Amino acid sequence: MAIFSDVVDAADRLSTEEQEELLEILRRRLTERRRAQLVREVEEARAEFAAGRASALSVDEIMDEVSRDA
């Protein structure tokens, strides 16, 4: 993972303010990616339900799946 270590090394050369800004940018991007993934999963689930391929789950089973994907 030379690229990852290069990025970490480059971040070390940034000022504290730049590192904080980079961190906020990365957090926003991760949030956006997670949101987009959730939208895709909901669309897939709705399509499965509409096609009659969805199975009933208990609240505990749903929460287990959500915690695994987080």
CSV table of C-alpha atoms in Angstrom, one decimal, residues 23-60:
chain,number,residue,atom,x,y,z
A,23,LEU,CA,-10.2,15.5,7.6
A,24,GLU,CA,-13.5,17.4,7.2
A,25,ILE,CA,-13.4,16.9,3.4
A,26,LEU,CA,-12.8,13.2,3.9
A,27,ARG,CA,-15.6,12.9,6.4
A,28,ARG,CA,-18.0,14.6,4.1
A,29,ARG,CA,-17.0,12.4,1.2
A,30,LEU,CA,-17.4,9.3,3.3
A,31,THR,CA,-20.8,10.4,4.5
A,32,GLU,CA,-21.9,11.1,0.9
A,33,ARG,CA,-20.6,7.6,-0.2
A,34,ARG,CA,-22.5,5.9,2.7
A,35,ARG,CA,-25.6,7.8,1.8
A,36,ALA,CA,-25.4,6.8,-1.8
A,37,GLN,CA,-24.9,3.2,-0.8
A,38,LEU,CA,-27.9,3.3,1.4
A,39,VAL,CA,-30.0,4.8,-1.4
A,40,ARG,CA,-28.9,1.9,-3.7
A,41,GLU,CA,-29.7,-0.7,-1.1
A,42,VAL,CA,-33.1,0.8,-0.5
A,43,GLU,CA,-33.8,0.8,-4.2
A,44,GLU,CA,-32.7,-2.8,-4.5
A,45,ALA,CA,-34.9,-3.8,-1.5
A,46,ARG,CA,-37.9,-2.0,-3.0
A,47,ALA,CA,-37.3,-3.8,-6.3
A,48,GLU,CA,-37.1,-7.1,-4.6
A,49,PHE,CA,-40.2,-6.4,-2.6
A,50,ALA,CA,-42.1,-5.4,-5.7
A,51,ALA,CA,-40.9,-8.6,-7.4
A,52,GLY,CA,-42.0,-10.7,-4.5
A,53,ARG,CA,-38.5,-11.8,-3.6
A,54,ALA,CA,-38.3,-10.0,-0.2
A,55,SER,CA,-38.6,-12.0,3.0
A,56,ALA,CA,-39.9,-10.8,6.3
A,57,LEU,CA,-37.3,-10.0,9.0
A,58,SER,CA,-37.7,-9.3,12.7
A,59,VAL,CA,-36.5,-6.0,14.1
A,60,ASP,CA,-33.5,-7.8,15.7
